[in-house]
Amino acid sequence: MDLWGKLARAQDAAEWLSQASEQDLRAARLTLLANASTNYWRIGYLNEQISISQGSLEYATKTRQLASARFHAGKISPLDVVNAEQNVLKQEDRLLTLQHQRQQALNEQTVLAGCPARENGC
């Protein structure tokens, strides 16, 4: 016999707690899916940027070679060669930065997918 409704309130509290836990689980799933989706597109963007950066590096390398040849022919100053070299270094740095960002994003995607860190093809 529940004269003061203590058992009914305890049952209601347990039911509310269960519903809250279900809502928390749904929210966590949505957050996980949103993060995985955002990260997927980030990886695609970084892949595109890496491709562009590789092209820029090739162009800068050819420009440096041309500047060096023109310098040896006496057509330009040493400063132009230094500028061309700096441009190559800048492009290399940009490419390395993008590759590092992509690796971080891939690692994050692996974690979001629940795969072991060293497992490929998850």
mmCIF file of N, CA and C in Angstrom:
data_model
loop_
_atom_site.group_PDB
_atom_site.id
_atom_site.type_symbol
_atom_site.label_atom_id
_atom_site.label_comp_id
_atom_site.label_asym_id
_atom_site.label_seq_id
_atom_site.Cartn_x
_atom_site.Cartn_y
_atom_site.Cartn_z
ATOM 1 N N MET A 1 0.837 -1.164 0.000
ATOM 2 C CA MET A 1 0.000 0.000 0.000
ATOM 3 C C MET A 1 0.901 1.252 0.000
ATOM 4 N N ASP A 2 0.608 2.184 -0.914
ATOM 5 C CA ASP A 2 1.409 3.395 -1.091
ATOM 6 C C ASP A 2 0.581 4.601 -0.655
ATOM 7 N N LEU A 3 0.616 4.894 0.652
ATOM 8 C CA LEU A 3 -0.234 5.949 1.200
ATOM 9 C C LEU A 3 0.187 7.344 0.748
ATOM 10 N N TRP A 4 1.427 7.605 0.641
ATOM 11 C CA TRP A 4 1.895 8.958 0.298
ATOM 12 C C TRP A 4 2.396 9.067 -1.146
ATOM 13 N N GLY A 5 2.239 8.037 -1.950
ATOM 14 C CA GLY A 5 2.641 8.070 -3.353
ATOM 15 C C GLY A 5 4.133 7.970 -3.572
ATOM 16 N N LYS A 6 4.824 7.515 -2.542
ATOM 17 C CA LYS A 6 6.282 7.426 -2.633
ATOM 18 C C LYS A 6 6.710 6.442 -3.719
ATOM 19 N N LEU A 7 6.073 5.292 -3.793
ATOM 20 C CA LEU A 7 6.435 4.291 -4.806
ATOM 21 C C LEU A 7 6.094 4.780 -6.210
ATOM 22 N N ALA A 8 4.964 5.445 -6.354
ATOM 23 C CA ALA A 8 4.565 5.969 -7.668
ATOM 24 C C ALA A 8 5.545 7.035 -8.139
ATOM 25 N N ARG A 9 5.949 7.903 -7.225
ATOM 26 C CA ARG A 9 6.922 8.944 -7.596
ATOM 27 C C ARG A 9 8.269 8.336 -7.962
ATOM 28 N N ALA A 10 8.669 7.300 -7.246
ATOM 29 C CA ALA A 10 9.936 6.629 -7.559
ATOM 30 C C ALA A 10 9.864 5.977 -8.935
ATOM 31 N N GLN A 11 8.725 5.382 -9.252
ATOM 32 C CA GLN A 11 8.560 4.760 -10.569
ATOM 33 C C GLN A 11 8.565 5.829 -11.665
ATOM 34 N N ASP A 12 7.877 6.957 -11.423
ATOM 35 C CA ASP A 12 7.878 8.062 -12.387
ATOM 36 C C ASP A 12 9.291 8.602 -12.603
ATOM 37 N N ALA A 13 10.037 8.746 -11.538
ATOM 38 C CA ALA A 13 11.410 9.249 -11.639
ATOM 39 C C ALA A 13 12.277 8.293 -12.446
ATOM 40 N N ALA A 14 12.111 7.002 -12.233
ATOM 41 C CA ALA A 14 12.883 6.012 -12.990
ATOM 42 C C ALA A 14 12.525 6.070 -14.468
ATOM 43 N N GLU A 15 11.246 6.253 -14.771
ATOM 44 C CA GLU A 15 10.812 6.349 -16.172
ATOM 45 C C GLU A 15 11.373 7.608 -16.827
ATOM 46 N N TRP A 16 11.347 8.726 -16.115
ATOM 47 C CA TRP A 16 11.889 9.973 -16.662
ATOM 48 C C TRP A 16 13.395 9.867 -16.893
ATOM 49 N N LEU A 17 14.068 9.209 -15.981
ATOM 50 C CA LEU A 17 15.505 9.007 -16.125
ATOM 51 C C LEU A 17 15.805 8.157 -17.353
ATOM 52 N N SER A 18 15.002 7.140 -17.567
ATOM 53 C CA SER A 18 15.175 6.281 -18.741
ATOM 54 C C SER A 18 14.952 7.073 -20.026
ATOM 55 N N GLN A 19 13.918 7.906 -20.054
ATOM 56 C CA GLN A 19 13.640 8.726 -21.235
ATOM 57 C C GLN A 19 14.765 9.738 -21.475
ATOM 58 N N ALA A 20 15.277 10.308 -20.416
ATOM 59 C CA ALA A 20 16.382 11.265 -20.549
ATOM 60 C C ALA A 20 17.622 10.576 -21.102
ATOM 61 N N SER A 21 17.878 9.355 -20.656
ATOM 62 C CA SER A 21 19.032 8.606 -21.160
ATOM 63 C C SER A 21 18.875 8.303 -22.643
ATOM 64 N N GLU A 22 17.665 7.959 -23.072
ATOM 65 C CA GLU A 22 17.411 7.714 -24.496
ATOM 66 C C GLU A 22 17.645 8.980 -25.308
ATOM 67 N N GLN A 23 17.192 10.119 -24.795
ATOM 68 C CA GLN A 23 17.400 11.386 -25.491
ATOM 69 C C GLN A 23 18.889 11.740 -25.563
ATOM 70 N N ASP A 24 19.607 11.484 -24.495
ATOM 71 C CA ASP A 24 21.052 11.729 -24.491
ATOM 72 C C ASP A 24 21.747 10.866 -25.531
ATOM 73 N N LEU A 25 21.325 9.613 -25.643
ATOM 74 C CA LEU A 25 21.905 8.704 -26.628
ATOM 75 C C LEU A 25 21.618 9.192 -28.041
ATOM 76 N N ARG A 26 20.390 9.617 -28.295
ATOM 77 C CA ARG A 26 20.039 10.154 -29.622
ATOM 78 C C ARG A 26 20.867 11.399 -29.941
ATOM 79 N N ALA A 27 21.019 12.270 -28.974
ATOM 80 C CA ALA A 27 21.806 13.491 -29.184
ATOM 81 C C ALA A 27 23.269 13.151 -29.470
ATOM 82 N N ALA A 28 23.806 12.176 -28.765
ATOM 83 C CA ALA A 28 25.198 11.765 -28.999
ATOM 84 C C ALA A 28 25.357 11.180 -30.397
ATOM 85 N N ARG A 29 24.384 10.384 -30.826
ATOM 86 C CA ARG A 29 24.442 9.813 -32.183
ATOM 87 C C ARG A 29 24.405 10.909 -33.242
ATOM 88 N N LEU A 30 23.511 11.876 -33.060
ATOM 89 C CA LEU A 30 23.422 12.979 -34.018
ATOM 90 C C LEU A 30 24.717 13.783 -34.064
ATOM 91 N N THR A 31 25.302 14.025 -32.921
ATOM 92 C CA THR A 31 26.568 14.756 -32.864
ATOM 93 C C THR A 31 27.666 13.982 -33.576
ATOM 94 N N LEU A 32 27.721 12.686 -33.349
ATOM 95 C CA LEU A 32 28.721 11.840 -34.001
ATOM 96 C C LEU A 32 28.552 11.866 -35.512
ATOM 97 N N LEU A 33 27.312 11.720 -35.983
ATOM 98 C CA LEU A 33 27.059 11.748 -37.423
ATOM 99 C C LEU A 33 27.394 13.108 -38.026
ATOM 100 N N ALA A 34 27.056 14.171 -37.329
ATOM 101 C CA ALA A 34 27.366 15.514 -37.828
ATOM 102 C C ALA A 34 28.874 15.724 -37.915
ATOM 103 N N ASN A 35 29.598 15.294 -36.895
ATOM 104 C CA ASN A 35 31.059 15.437 -36.904
ATOM 105 C C ASN A 35 31.691 14.604 -38.015
ATOM 106 N N ALA A 36 31.208 13.379 -38.199
ATOM 107 C CA ALA A 36 31.758 12.519 -39.250
ATOM 108 C C ALA A 36 31.478 13.107 -40.626
ATOM 109 N N SER A 37 30.286 13.633 -40.817
ATOM 110 C CA SER A 37 29.932 14.236 -42.103
ATOM 111 C C SER A 37 30.774 15.478 -42.389
ATOM 112 N N THR A 38 30.893 16.344 -41.411
ATOM 113 C CA THR A 38 31.707 17.554 -41.574
ATOM 114 C C THR A 38 33.154 17.193 -41.873
ATOM 115 N N ASN A 39 33.674 16.214 -41.167
ATOM 116 C CA ASN A 39 35.058 15.797 -41.355
ATOM 117 C C ASN A 39 35.264 15.161 -42.734
ATOM 118 N N TYR A 40 34.271 14.417 -43.208
ATOM 119 C CA TYR A 40 34.344 13.800 -44.536
ATOM 120 C C TYR A 40 34.538 14.879 -45.603
ATOM 121 N N TRP A 41 33.737 15.932 -45.538
ATOM 122 C CA TRP A 41 33.850 17.009 -46.515
ATOM 123 C C TRP A 41 35.147 17.787 -46.336
ATOM 124 N N ARG A 42 35.614 17.896 -45.113
ATOM 125 C CA ARG A 42 36.900 18.562 -44.859
ATOM 126 C C ARG A 42 38.035 17.794 -45.530
ATOM 127 N N ILE A 43 37.989 16.474 -45.449
ATOM 128 C CA ILE A 43 39.019 15.645 -46.092
ATOM 129 C C ILE A 43 38.980 15.850 -47.603
ATOM 130 N N GLY A 44 37.781 15.880 -48.169
ATOM 131 C CA GLY A 44 37.656 16.131 -49.607
ATOM 132 C C GLY A 44 38.217 17.483 -50.003
ATOM 133 N N TYR A 45 37.912 18.498 -49.209
ATOM 134 C CA TYR A 45 38.432 19.839 -49.470
ATOM 135 C C TYR A 45 39.957 19.850 -49.393
ATOM 136 N N LEU A 46 40.501 19.205 -48.372
ATOM 137 C CA LEU A 46 41.958 19.163 -48.217
ATOM 138 C C LEU A 46 42.613 18.410 -49.366
ATOM 139 N N ASN A 47 41.992 17.336 -49.826
ATOM 140 C CA ASN A 47 42.535 16.609 -50.978
ATOM 141 C C ASN A 47 42.612 17.517 -52.201
ATOM 142 N N GLU A 48 41.570 18.312 -52.414
ATOM 143 C CA GLU A 48 41.558 19.245 -53.542
ATOM 144 C C GLU A 48 42.639 20.311 -53.373
ATOM 145 N N GLN A 49 42.780 20.835 -52.172
ATOM 146 C CA GLN A 49 43.797 21.846 -51.911
ATOM 147 C C GLN A 49 45.210 21.281 -52.084
ATOM 148 N N ILE A 50 45.399 20.031 -51.702
ATOM 149 C CA ILE A 50 46.706 19.382 -51.878
ATOM 150 C C ILE A 50 47.026 19.253 -53.358
ATOM 151 N N SER A 51 46.039 18.871 -54.143
ATOM 152 C CA SER A 51 46.251 18.755 -55.588
ATOM 153 C C SER A 51 46.644 20.106 -56.194
ATOM 154 N N ILE A 52 45.947 21.144 -55.798
ATOM 155 C CA ILE A 52 46.265 22.491 -56.289
ATOM 156 C C ILE A 52 47.659 22.907 -55.828
ATOM 157 N N SER A 53 47.975 22.622 -54.582
ATOM 158 C CA SER A 53 49.276 22.992 -54.025
ATOM 159 C C SER A 53 50.417 22.259 -54.731
ATOM 160 N N GLN A 54 50.190 21.004 -55.088
ATOM 161 C CA GLN A 54 51.213 20.255 -55.826
ATOM 162 C C GLN A 54 51.474 20.902 -57.186
ATOM 163 N N GLY A 55 50.408 21.341 -57.845
ATOM 164 C CA GLY A 55 50.574 22.042 -59.116
ATOM 165 C C GLY A 55 51.325 23.350 -58.947
ATOM 166 N N SER A 56 51.020 24.067 -57.887
ATOM 167 C CA SER A 56 51.716 25.330 -57.611
ATOM 168 C C SER A 56 53.192 25.094 -57.329
ATOM 169 N N LEU A 57 53.490 24.008 -56.619
ATOM 170 C CA LEU A 57 54.887 23.680 -56.323
ATOM 171 C C LEU A 57 55.641 23.336 -57.608
ATOM 172 N N GLU A 58 55.016 22.576 -58.486
ATOM 173 C CA GLU A 58 55.661 22.252 -59.767
ATOM 174 C C GLU A 58 55.942 23.523 -60.562
ATOM 175 N N TYR A 59 54.970 24.419 -60.598
ATOM 176 C CA TYR A 59 55.138 25.676 -61.316
ATOM 177 C C TYR A 59 56.262 26.510 -60.693
ATOM 178 N N ALA A 60 56.291 26.586 -59.370
ATOM 179 C CA ALA A 60 57.327 27.362 -58.679
ATOM 180 C C ALA A 60 58.708 26.763 -58.922
ATOM 181 N N THR A 61 58.793 25.433 -58.969
ATOM 182 C CA THR A 61 60.077 24.771 -59.222
ATOM 183 C C THR A 61 60.579 25.089 -60.629
ATOM 184 N N LYS A 62 59.682 25.057 -61.602
ATOM 185 C CA LYS A 62 60.069 25.405 -62.977
ATOM 186 C C LYS A 62 60.489 26.868 -63.070
ATOM 187 N N THR A 63 59.773 27.719 -62.356
ATOM 188 C CA THR A 63 60.115 29.141 -62.347
ATOM 189 C C THR A 63 61.495 29.358 -61.742
ATOM 190 N N ARG A 64 61.801 28.623 -60.686
ATOM 191 C CA ARG A 64 63.124 28.721 -60.058
ATOM 192 C C ARG A 64 64.209 28.283 -61.040
ATOM 193 N N GLN A 65 63.965 27.202 -61.761
ATOM 194 C CA GLN A 65 64.945 26.723 -62.744
ATOM 195 C C GLN A 65 65.162 27.761 -63.839
ATOM 196 N N LEU A 66 64.073 28.366 -64.298
ATOM 197 C CA LEU A 66 64.198 29.408 -65.321
ATOM 198 C C LEU A 66 64.946 30.625 -64.776
ATOM 199 N N ALA A 67 64.645 30.996 -63.543
ATOM 200 C CA ALA A 67 65.333 32.143 -62.939
ATOM 201 C C ALA A 67 66.819 31.865 -62.809
ATOM 202 N N SER A 68 67.156 30.655 -62.427
ATOM 203 C CA SER A 68 68.569 30.296 -62.298
ATOM 204 C C SER A 68 69.268 30.358 -63.653
ATOM 205 N N ALA A 69 68.614 29.832 -64.670
ATOM 206 C CA ALA A 69 69.205 29.862 -66.017
ATOM 207 C C ALA A 69 69.361 31.301 -66.509
ATOM 208 N N ARG A 70 68.362 32.129 -66.268
ATOM 209 C CA ARG A 70 68.441 33.523 -66.695
ATOM 210 C C ARG A 70 69.522 34.282 -65.918
ATOM 211 N N PHE A 71 69.703 33.922 -64.642
ATOM 212 C CA PHE A 71 70.746 34.558 -63.846
ATOM 213 C C PHE A 71 72.121 34.206 -64.409
ATOM 214 N N HIS A 72 72.319 32.922 -64.727
ATOM 215 C CA HIS A 72 73.611 32.491 -65.276
ATOM 216 C C HIS A 72 73.870 33.096 -66.655
ATOM 217 N N ALA A 73 72.797 33.471 -67.336
ATOM 218 C CA ALA A 73 72.951 34.125 -68.637
ATOM 219 C C ALA A 73 73.132 35.635 -68.482
ATOM 220 N N GLY A 74 73.052 36.115 -67.239
ATOM 221 C CA GLY A 74 73.263 37.539 -66.983
ATOM 222 C C GLY A 74 72.042 38.401 -67.247
ATOM 223 N N LYS A 75 70.862 37.813 -67.316
ATOM 224 C CA LYS A 75 69.653 38.563 -67.662
ATOM 225 C C LYS A 75 68.894 39.098 -66.446
ATOM 226 N N ILE A 76 69.082 38.470 -65.279
ATOM 227 C CA ILE A 76 68.378 38.925 -64.074
ATOM 228 C C ILE A 76 69.356 38.996 -62.902
ATOM 229 N N SER A 77 68.904 39.634 -61.843
ATOM 230 C CA SER A 77 69.762 39.805 -60.666
ATOM 231 C C SER A 77 69.656 38.591 -59.738
ATOM 232 N N PRO A 78 70.613 38.449 -58.821
ATOM 233 C CA PRO A 78 70.543 37.351 -57.850
ATOM 234 C C PRO A 78 69.283 37.432 -56.972
ATOM 235 N N LEU A 79 68.775 38.633 -56.777
ATOM 236 C CA LEU A 79 67.566 38.800 -55.975
ATOM 237 C C LEU A 79 66.381 38.059 -56.592
ATOM 238 N N ASP A 80 66.304 38.053 -57.915
ATOM 239 C CA ASP A 80 65.218 37.335 -58.584
ATOM 240 C C ASP A 80 65.315 35.833 -58.339
ATOM 241 N N VAL A 81 66.517 35.319 -58.291
ATOM 242 C CA VAL A 81 66.720 33.891 -58.010
ATOM 243 C C VAL A 81 66.318 33.590 -56.563
ATOM 244 N N VAL A 82 66.698 34.474 -55.660
ATOM 245 C CA VAL A 82 66.328 34.295 -54.249
ATOM 246 C C VAL A 82 64.805 34.331 -54.092
ATOM 247 N N ASN A 83 64.152 35.249 -54.788
ATOM 248 C CA ASN A 83 62.686 35.318 -54.729
ATOM 249 C C ASN A 83 62.048 34.034 -55.253
ATOM 250 N N ALA A 84 62.598 33.502 -56.326
ATOM 251 C CA ALA A 84 62.073 32.253 -56.880
ATOM 252 C C ALA A 84 62.270 31.105 -55.892
ATOM 253 N N GLU A 85 63.422 31.078 -55.232
ATOM 254 C CA GLU A 85 63.692 30.032 -54.237
ATOM 255 C C GLU A 85 62.739 30.165 -53.045
ATOM 256 N N GLN A 86 62.510 31.389 -52.612
ATOM 257 C CA GLN A 86 61.573 31.608 -51.507
ATOM 258 C C GLN A 86 60.164 31.145 -51.873
ATOM 259 N N ASN A 87 59.780 31.362 -53.109
ATOM 260 C CA ASN A 87 58.462 30.924 -53.554
ATOM 261 C C ASN A 87 58.350 29.396 -53.516
ATOM 262 N N VAL A 88 59.413 28.710 -53.920
ATOM 263 C CA VAL A 88 59.418 27.245 -53.856
ATOM 264 C C VAL A 88 59.277 26.786 -52.407
ATOM 265 N N LEU A 89 60.048 27.389 -51.521
ATOM 266 C CA LEU A 89 59.981 27.018 -50.104
ATOM 267 C C LEU A 89 58.594 27.286 -49.521
ATOM 268 N N LYS A 90 57.999 28.384 -49.925
ATOM 269 C CA LYS A 90 56.655 28.721 -49.458
ATOM 270 C C LYS A 90 55.640 27.672 -49.931
ATOM 271 N N GLN A 91 55.768 27.254 -51.182
ATOM 272 C CA GLN A 91 54.849 26.245 -51.724
ATOM 273 C C GLN A 91 55.056 24.890 -51.047
ATOM 274 N N GLU A 92 56.307 24.547 -50.761
ATOM 275 C CA GLU A 92 56.588 23.290 -50.052
ATOM 276 C C GLU A 92 55.983 23.315 -48.651
ATOM 277 N N ASP A 93 56.123 24.449 -47.981
ATOM 278 C CA ASP A 93 55.560 24.588 -46.640
ATOM 279 C C ASP A 93 54.040 24.462 -46.678
ATOM 280 N N ARG A 94 53.421 25.094 -47.642
ATOM 281 C CA ARG A 94 51.954 25.025 -47.792
ATOM 282 C C ARG A 94 51.513 23.586 -48.027
ATOM 283 N N LEU A 95 52.220 22.879 -48.887
ATOM 284 C CA LEU A 95 51.874 21.489 -49.181
ATOM 285 C C LEU A 95 52.014 20.616 -47.935
ATOM 286 N N LEU A 96 53.100 20.777 -47.207
ATOM 287 C CA LEU A 96 53.294 19.994 -45.982
ATOM 288 C C LEU A 96 52.217 20.294 -44.940
ATOM 289 N N THR A 97 51.841 21.553 -44.833
ATOM 290 C CA THR A 97 50.782 21.933 -43.889
ATOM 291 C C THR A 97 49.464 21.265 -44.258
ATOM 292 N N LEU A 98 49.122 21.297 -45.535
ATOM 293 C CA LEU A 98 47.881 20.665 -45.989
ATOM 294 C C LEU A 98 47.908 19.156 -45.775
ATOM 295 N N GLN A 99 49.048 18.534 -46.047
ATOM 296 C CA GLN A 99 49.160 17.090 -45.844
ATOM 297 C C GLN A 99 49.023 16.736 -44.362
ATOM 298 N N HIS A 100 49.585 17.565 -43.505
ATOM 299 C CA HIS A 100 49.462 17.351 -42.062
ATOM 300 C C HIS A 100 47.998 17.495 -41.621
ATOM 301 N N GLN A 101 47.324 18.513 -42.133
ATOM 302 C CA GLN A 101 45.914 18.716 -41.800
ATOM 303 C C GLN A 101 45.063 17.543 -42.280
ATOM 304 N N ARG A 102 45.372 17.038 -43.480
ATOM 305 C CA ARG A 102 44.624 15.889 -43.996
ATOM 306 C C ARG A 102 44.847 14.671 -43.114
ATOM 307 N N GLN A 103 46.089 14.438 -42.683
ATOM 308 C CA GLN A 103 46.362 13.284 -41.827
ATOM 309 C C GLN A 103 45.617 13.406 -40.503
ATOM 310 N N GLN A 104 45.575 14.601 -39.957
ATOM 311 C CA GLN A 104 44.813 14.816 -38.722
ATOM 312 C C GLN A 104 43.332 14.515 -38.941
ATOM 313 N N ALA A 105 42.797 14.977 -40.058
ATOM 314 C CA ALA A 105 41.381 14.735 -40.359
ATOM 315 C C ALA A 105 41.115 13.250 -40.575
ATOM 316 N N LEU A 106 42.032 12.558 -41.236
ATOM 317 C CA LEU A 106 41.875 11.113 -41.429
ATOM 318 C C LEU A 106 41.919 10.380 -40.093
ATOM 319 N N ASN A 107 42.819 10.795 -39.218
ATOM 320 C CA ASN A 107 42.888 10.191 -37.882
ATOM 321 C C ASN A 107 41.594 10.433 -37.108
ATOM 322 N N GLU A 108 41.082 11.638 -37.211
ATOM 323 C CA GLU A 108 39.826 11.960 -36.529
ATOM 324 C C GLU A 108 38.681 11.118 -37.083
ATOM 325 N N GLN A 109 38.658 10.939 -38.394
ATOM 326 C CA GLN A 109 37.597 10.134 -39.012
ATOM 327 C C GLN A 109 37.701 8.684 -38.557
ATOM 328 N N THR A 110 38.915 8.199 -38.400
ATOM 329 C CA THR A 110 39.123 6.836 -37.909
ATOM 330 C C THR A 110 38.560 6.689 -36.500
ATOM 331 N N VAL A 111 38.805 7.679 -35.668
ATOM 332 C CA VAL A 111 38.281 7.650 -34.298
ATOM 333 C C VAL A 111 36.756 7.718 -34.318
ATOM 334 N N LEU A 112 36.204 8.599 -35.149
ATOM 335 C CA LEU A 112 34.752 8.728 -35.228
ATOM 336 C C LEU A 112 34.095 7.442 -35.721
ATOM 337 N N ALA A 113 34.805 6.708 -36.583
ATOM 338 C CA ALA A 113 34.275 5.441 -37.094
ATOM 339 C C ALA A 113 34.447 4.310 -36.090
ATOM 340 N N GLY A 114 35.213 4.557 -35.045
ATOM 341 C CA GLY A 114 35.406 3.545 -34.010
ATOM 342 C C GLY A 114 36.412 2.480 -34.372
ATOM 343 N N CYS A 115 37.336 2.808 -35.261
ATOM 344 C CA CYS A 115 38.356 1.849 -35.689
ATOM 345 C C CYS A 115 39.603 1.987 -34.821
ATOM 346 N N PRO A 116 40.359 0.919 -34.692
ATOM 347 C CA PRO A 116 41.658 1.034 -34.021
ATOM 348 C C PRO A 116 42.552 1.996 -34.797
ATOM 349 N N ALA A 117 43.425 2.677 -34.112
ATOM 350 C CA ALA A 117 44.241 3.735 -34.714
ATOM 351 C C ALA A 117 45.108 3.249 -35.864
ATOM 352 N N ARG A 118 45.633 2.053 -35.805
ATOM 353 C CA ARG A 118 46.557 1.565 -36.831
ATOM 354 C C ARG A 118 45.872 0.729 -37.907
ATOM 355 N N GLU A 119 44.582 0.540 -37.809
ATOM 356 C CA GLU A 119 43.889 -0.312 -38.773
ATOM 357 C C GLU A 119 43.543 0.477 -40.025
ATOM 358 N N ASN A 120 43.937 -0.043 -41.166
ATOM 359 C CA ASN A 120 43.598 0.580 -42.439
ATOM 360 C C ASN A 120 42.337 -0.071 -42.981
ATOM 361 N N GLY A 121 41.624 0.648 -43.802
ATOM 362 C CA GLY A 121 40.460 0.082 -44.452
ATOM 363 C C GLY A 121 39.271 -0.124 -43.538
ATOM 364 N N CYS A 122 39.146 0.675 -42.540
ATOM 365 C CA CYS A 122 38.010 0.554 -41.627
ATOM 366 C C CYS A 122 36.784 1.149 -42.274
#
